mmCIF file of C-alpha atoms in Angstrom:
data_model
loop_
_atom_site.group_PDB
_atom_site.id
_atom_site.type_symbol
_atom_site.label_atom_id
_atom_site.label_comp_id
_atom_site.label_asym_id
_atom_site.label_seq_id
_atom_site.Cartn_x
_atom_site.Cartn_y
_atom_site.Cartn_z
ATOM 1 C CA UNK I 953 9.514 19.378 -1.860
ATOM 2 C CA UNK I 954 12.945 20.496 -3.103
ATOM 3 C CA UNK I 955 14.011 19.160 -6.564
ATOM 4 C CA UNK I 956 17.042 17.487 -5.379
ATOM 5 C CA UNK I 957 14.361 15.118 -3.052
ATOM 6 C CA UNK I 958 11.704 14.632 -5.671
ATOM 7 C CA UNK I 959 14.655 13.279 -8.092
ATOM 8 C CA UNK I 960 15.308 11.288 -5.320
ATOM 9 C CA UNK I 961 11.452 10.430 -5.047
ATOM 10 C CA UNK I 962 11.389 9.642 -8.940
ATOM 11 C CA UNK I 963 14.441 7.536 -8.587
ATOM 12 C CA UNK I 964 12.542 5.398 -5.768
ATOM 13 C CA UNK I 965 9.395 5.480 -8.092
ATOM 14 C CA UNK I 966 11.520 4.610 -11.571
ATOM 15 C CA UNK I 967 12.250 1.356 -9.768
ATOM 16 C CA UNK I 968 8.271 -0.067 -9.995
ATOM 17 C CA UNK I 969 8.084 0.672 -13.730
ATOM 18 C CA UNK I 970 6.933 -2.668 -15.159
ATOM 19 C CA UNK I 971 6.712 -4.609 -11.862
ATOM 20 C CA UNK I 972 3.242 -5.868 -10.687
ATOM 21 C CA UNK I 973 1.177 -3.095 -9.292
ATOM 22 C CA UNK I 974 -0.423 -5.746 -7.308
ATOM 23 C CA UNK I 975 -0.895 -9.812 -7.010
ATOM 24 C CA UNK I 976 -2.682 -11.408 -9.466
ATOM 25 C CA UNK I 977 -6.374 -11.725 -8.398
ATOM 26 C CA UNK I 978 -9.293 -13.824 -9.613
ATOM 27 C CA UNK I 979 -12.958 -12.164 -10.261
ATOM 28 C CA UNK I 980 -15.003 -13.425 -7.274
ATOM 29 C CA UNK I 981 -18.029 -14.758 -9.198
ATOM 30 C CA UNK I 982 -18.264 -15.331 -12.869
ATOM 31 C CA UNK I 983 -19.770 -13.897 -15.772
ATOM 32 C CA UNK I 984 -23.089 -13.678 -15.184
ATOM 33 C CA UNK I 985 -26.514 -12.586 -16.221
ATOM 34 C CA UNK I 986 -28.581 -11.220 -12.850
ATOM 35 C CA UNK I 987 -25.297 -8.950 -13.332
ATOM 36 C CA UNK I 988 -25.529 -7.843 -16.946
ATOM 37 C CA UNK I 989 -29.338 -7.442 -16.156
ATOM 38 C CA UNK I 990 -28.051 -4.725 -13.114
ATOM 39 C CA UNK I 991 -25.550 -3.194 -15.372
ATOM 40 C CA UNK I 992 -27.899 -2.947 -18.512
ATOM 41 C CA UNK I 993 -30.670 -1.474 -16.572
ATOM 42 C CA UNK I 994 -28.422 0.965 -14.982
ATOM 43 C CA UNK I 995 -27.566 2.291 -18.448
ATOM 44 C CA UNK I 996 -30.466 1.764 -20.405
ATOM 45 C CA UNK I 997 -28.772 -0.544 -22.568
ATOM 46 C CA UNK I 998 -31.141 -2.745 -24.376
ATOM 47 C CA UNK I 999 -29.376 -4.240 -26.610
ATOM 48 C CA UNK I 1000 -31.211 -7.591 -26.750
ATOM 49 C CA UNK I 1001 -28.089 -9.764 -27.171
ATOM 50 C CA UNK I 1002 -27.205 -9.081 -23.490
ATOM 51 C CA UNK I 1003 -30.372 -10.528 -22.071
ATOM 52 C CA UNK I 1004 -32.672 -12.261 -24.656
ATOM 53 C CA UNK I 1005 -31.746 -16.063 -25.339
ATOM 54 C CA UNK I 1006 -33.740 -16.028 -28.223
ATOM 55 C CA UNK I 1007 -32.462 -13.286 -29.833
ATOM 56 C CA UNK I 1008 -28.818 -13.919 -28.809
ATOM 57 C CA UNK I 1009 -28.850 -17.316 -30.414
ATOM 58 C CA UNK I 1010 -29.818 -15.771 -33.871
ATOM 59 C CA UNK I 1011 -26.602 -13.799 -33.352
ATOM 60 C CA UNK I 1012 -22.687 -14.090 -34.583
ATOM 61 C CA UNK I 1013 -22.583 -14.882 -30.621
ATOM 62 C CA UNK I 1014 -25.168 -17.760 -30.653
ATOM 63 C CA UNK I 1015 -25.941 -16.672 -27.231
ATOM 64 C CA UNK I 1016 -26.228 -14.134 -24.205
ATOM 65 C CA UNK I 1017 -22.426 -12.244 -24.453
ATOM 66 C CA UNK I 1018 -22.041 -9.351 -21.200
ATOM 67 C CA UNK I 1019 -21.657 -5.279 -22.602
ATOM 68 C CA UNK I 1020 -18.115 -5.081 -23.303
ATOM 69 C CA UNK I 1021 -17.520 -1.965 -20.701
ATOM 70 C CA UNK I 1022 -17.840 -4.188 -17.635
ATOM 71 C CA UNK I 1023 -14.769 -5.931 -18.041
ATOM 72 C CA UNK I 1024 -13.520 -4.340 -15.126
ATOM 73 C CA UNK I 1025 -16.906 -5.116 -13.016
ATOM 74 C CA UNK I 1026 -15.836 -9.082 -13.243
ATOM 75 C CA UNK I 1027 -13.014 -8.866 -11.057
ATOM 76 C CA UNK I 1028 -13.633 -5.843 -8.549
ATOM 77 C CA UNK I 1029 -13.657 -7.012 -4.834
ATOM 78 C CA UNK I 1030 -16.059 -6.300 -2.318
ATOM 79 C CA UNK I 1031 -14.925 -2.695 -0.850
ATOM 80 C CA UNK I 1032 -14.068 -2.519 2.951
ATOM 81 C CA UNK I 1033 -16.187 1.127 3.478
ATOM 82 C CA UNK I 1034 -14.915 1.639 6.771
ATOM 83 C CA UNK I 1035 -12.131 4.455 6.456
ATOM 84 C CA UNK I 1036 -11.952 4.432 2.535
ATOM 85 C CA UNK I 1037 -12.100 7.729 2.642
ATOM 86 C CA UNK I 1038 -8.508 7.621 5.117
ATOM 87 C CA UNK I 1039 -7.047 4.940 1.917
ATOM 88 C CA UNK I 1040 -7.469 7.447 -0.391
ATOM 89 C CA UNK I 1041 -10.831 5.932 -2.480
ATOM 90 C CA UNK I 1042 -9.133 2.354 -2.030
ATOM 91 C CA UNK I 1043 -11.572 -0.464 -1.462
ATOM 92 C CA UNK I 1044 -9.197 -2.341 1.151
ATOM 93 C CA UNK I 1045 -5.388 -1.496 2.745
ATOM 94 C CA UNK I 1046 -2.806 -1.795 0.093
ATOM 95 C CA UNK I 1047 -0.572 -4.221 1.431
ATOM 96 C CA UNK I 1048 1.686 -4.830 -1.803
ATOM 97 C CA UNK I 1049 4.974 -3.319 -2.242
ATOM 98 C CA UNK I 1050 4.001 -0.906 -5.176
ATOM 99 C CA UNK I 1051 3.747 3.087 -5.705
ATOM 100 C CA UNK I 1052 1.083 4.246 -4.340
ATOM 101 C CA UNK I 1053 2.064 3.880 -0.087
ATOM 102 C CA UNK I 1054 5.731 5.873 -1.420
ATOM 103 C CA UNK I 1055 3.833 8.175 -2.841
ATOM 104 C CA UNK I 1056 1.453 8.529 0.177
ATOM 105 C CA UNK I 1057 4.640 8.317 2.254
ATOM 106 C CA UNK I 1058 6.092 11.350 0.784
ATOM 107 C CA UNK I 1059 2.763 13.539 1.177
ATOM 108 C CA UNK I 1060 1.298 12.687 -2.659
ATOM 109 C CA UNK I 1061 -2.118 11.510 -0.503
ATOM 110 C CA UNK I 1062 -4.582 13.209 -3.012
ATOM 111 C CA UNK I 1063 -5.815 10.541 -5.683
ATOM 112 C CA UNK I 1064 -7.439 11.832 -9.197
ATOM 113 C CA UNK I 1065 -7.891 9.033 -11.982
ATOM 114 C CA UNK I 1066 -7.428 10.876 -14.978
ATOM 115 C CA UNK I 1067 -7.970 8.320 -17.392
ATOM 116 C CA UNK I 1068 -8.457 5.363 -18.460
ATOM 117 C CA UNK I 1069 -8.278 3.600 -21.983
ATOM 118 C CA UNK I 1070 -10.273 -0.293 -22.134
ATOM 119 C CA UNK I 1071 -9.216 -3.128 -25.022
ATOM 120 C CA UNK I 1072 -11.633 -6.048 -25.927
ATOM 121 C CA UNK I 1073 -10.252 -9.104 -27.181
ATOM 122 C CA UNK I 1074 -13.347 -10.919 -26.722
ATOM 123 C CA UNK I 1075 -17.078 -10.484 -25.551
ATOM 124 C CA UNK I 1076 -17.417 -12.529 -22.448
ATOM 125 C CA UNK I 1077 -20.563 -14.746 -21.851
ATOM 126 C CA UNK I 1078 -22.023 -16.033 -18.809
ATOM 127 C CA UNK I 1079 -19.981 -18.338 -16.879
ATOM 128 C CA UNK I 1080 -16.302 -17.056 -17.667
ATOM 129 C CA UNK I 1081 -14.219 -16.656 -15.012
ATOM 130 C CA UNK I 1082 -12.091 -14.042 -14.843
ATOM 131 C CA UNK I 1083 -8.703 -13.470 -13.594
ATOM 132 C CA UNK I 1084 -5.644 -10.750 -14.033
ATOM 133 C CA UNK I 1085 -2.716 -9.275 -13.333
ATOM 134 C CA UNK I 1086 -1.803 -5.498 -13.321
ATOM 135 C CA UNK I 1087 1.894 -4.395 -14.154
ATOM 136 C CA UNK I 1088 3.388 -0.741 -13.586
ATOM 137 C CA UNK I 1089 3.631 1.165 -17.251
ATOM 138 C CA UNK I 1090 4.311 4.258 -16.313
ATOM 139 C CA UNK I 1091 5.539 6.633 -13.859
ATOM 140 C CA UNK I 1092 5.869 10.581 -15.005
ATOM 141 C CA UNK I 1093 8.238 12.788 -13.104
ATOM 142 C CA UNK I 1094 6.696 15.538 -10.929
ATOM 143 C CA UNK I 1095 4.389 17.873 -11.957
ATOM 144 C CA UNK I 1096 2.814 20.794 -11.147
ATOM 145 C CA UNK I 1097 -0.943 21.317 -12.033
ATOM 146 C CA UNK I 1098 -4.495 22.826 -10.818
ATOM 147 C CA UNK I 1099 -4.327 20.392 -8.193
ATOM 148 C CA UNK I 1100 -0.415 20.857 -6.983
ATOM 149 C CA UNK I 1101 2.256 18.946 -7.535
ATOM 150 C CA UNK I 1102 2.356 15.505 -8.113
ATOM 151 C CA UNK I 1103 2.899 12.680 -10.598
ATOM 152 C CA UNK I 1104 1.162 10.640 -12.711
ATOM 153 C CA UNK I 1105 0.931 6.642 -11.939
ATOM 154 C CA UNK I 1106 -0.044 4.847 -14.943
ATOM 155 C CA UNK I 1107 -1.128 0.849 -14.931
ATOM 156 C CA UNK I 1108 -1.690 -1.834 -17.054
ATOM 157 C CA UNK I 1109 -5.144 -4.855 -15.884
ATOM 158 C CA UNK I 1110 -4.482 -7.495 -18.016
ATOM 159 C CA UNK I 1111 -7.947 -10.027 -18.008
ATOM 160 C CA UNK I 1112 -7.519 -13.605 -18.547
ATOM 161 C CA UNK I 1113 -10.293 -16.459 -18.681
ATOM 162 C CA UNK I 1114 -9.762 -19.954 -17.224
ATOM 163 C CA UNK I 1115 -7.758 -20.928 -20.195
ATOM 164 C CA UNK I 1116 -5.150 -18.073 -19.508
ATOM 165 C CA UNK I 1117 -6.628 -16.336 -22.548
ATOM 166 C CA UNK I 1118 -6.047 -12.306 -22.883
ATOM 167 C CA UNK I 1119 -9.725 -10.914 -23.162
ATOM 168 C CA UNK I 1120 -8.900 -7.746 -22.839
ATOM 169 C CA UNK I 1121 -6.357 -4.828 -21.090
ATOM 170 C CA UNK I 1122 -7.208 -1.451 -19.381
ATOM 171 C CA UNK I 1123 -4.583 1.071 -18.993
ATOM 172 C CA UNK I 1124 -5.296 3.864 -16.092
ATOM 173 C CA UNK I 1125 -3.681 6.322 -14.923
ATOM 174 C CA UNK I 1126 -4.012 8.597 -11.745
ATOM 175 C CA UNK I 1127 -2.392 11.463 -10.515
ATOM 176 C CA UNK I 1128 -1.277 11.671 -6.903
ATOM 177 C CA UNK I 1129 -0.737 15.003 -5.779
ATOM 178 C CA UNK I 1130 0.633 16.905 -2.852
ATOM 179 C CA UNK I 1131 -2.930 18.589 -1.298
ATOM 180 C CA UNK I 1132 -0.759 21.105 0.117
ATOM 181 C CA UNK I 1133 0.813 22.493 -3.048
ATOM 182 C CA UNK I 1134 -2.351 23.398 -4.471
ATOM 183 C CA UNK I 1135 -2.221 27.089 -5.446
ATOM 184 C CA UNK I 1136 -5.645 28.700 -4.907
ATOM 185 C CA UNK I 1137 -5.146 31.350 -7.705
ATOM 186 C CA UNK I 1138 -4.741 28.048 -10.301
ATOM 187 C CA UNK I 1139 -7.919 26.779 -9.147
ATOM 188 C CA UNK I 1140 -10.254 29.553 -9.961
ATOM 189 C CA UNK I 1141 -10.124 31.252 -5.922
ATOM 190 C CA UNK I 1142 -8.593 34.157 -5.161
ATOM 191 C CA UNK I 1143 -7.253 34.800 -1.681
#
């Protein structure tokens, strides 16, 4: 892509910077312990305040609280499998005016996650139900890396409980990327 049309791109992509990334959703079940039990067990976690009552209630918690690191688990959506690999790794069509289908638009199809940075305001315990709302923070200009050119798309989840308190944020970022700007020689191949 010429310069002149990625500034035009980045000028297009500018535009999203702190607008909602996508509608505000609400976690389809709540907090709950059959789930920490998956999610402990997964990870050999056994910390006994996630799963023993008895224990828990000895605790600053005075009960069963859920591993801080599933914050995000609470409010994913049940993934559409059917041609996620065709949306790019995303669980369902994005249908919301945002980045990512301008990006796709313009040929940026490949999807990394690079990183992404969790803040707990609270440990949640059975029966909190979730909800959020994600806002655009970032938007880099085009870069070129291992994987081509492309730019990096950067998010903010903010979680809320019934009573519209914050109980914690995640900031990730991805970088979409041009597949067909990827220079062989960068990536370790040779041709």
């Amino acid at each position: 892509m010429p310069d002149e049309a990625a500034d035009d791109l980045y000028a297009r992509l500018e535009a999203y910077i702190g607008k909602p990334m996508g509608p505000p959703a609400t976690a389809p079940d709540p907090v709950n312990v059959p789930m920490i039990r998956h999610w402990v067990d997964a990870l050999n976690d056994r910390n006994p305040v996630y799963l023993d009552d008895a224990f828990a209630a000895t605790t600053r918690f005075g009960g069963i609280v859920a591993p801080p690191a599933m914050l995000q688990t609470w409010t994913m959506g049940r993934p559409r499998i059917e041609g996620i690999a065709e949306r790019g790794g995303a669980p369902d069509e994005i249908t919301f005016d945002n980045p990512i289908p301008v990006l796709d638009a313009a040929g940026y199809v490949g999807t990394l996650a690079t990183n992404s940075e969790l803040e707990f305001m609270r440990y949640l315990r059975p029966g909190d139900r979730l909800h959020l709302t994600m806002t655009i923070d970032a938007i880099s200009r085009r870069k070129t890396t291992s994987l081509g050119q492309g730019y990096f798309l950067t998010w903010v989840t903010t979680y809320l409980d019934a009573d519209d308190e914050v109980v914690g944020r995640q900031l990730f970022r991805i970088f979409k990327f041009d597949p067909s700007t990827i220079d062989p020689a960068r990536l370790g191949g040779g041709s």
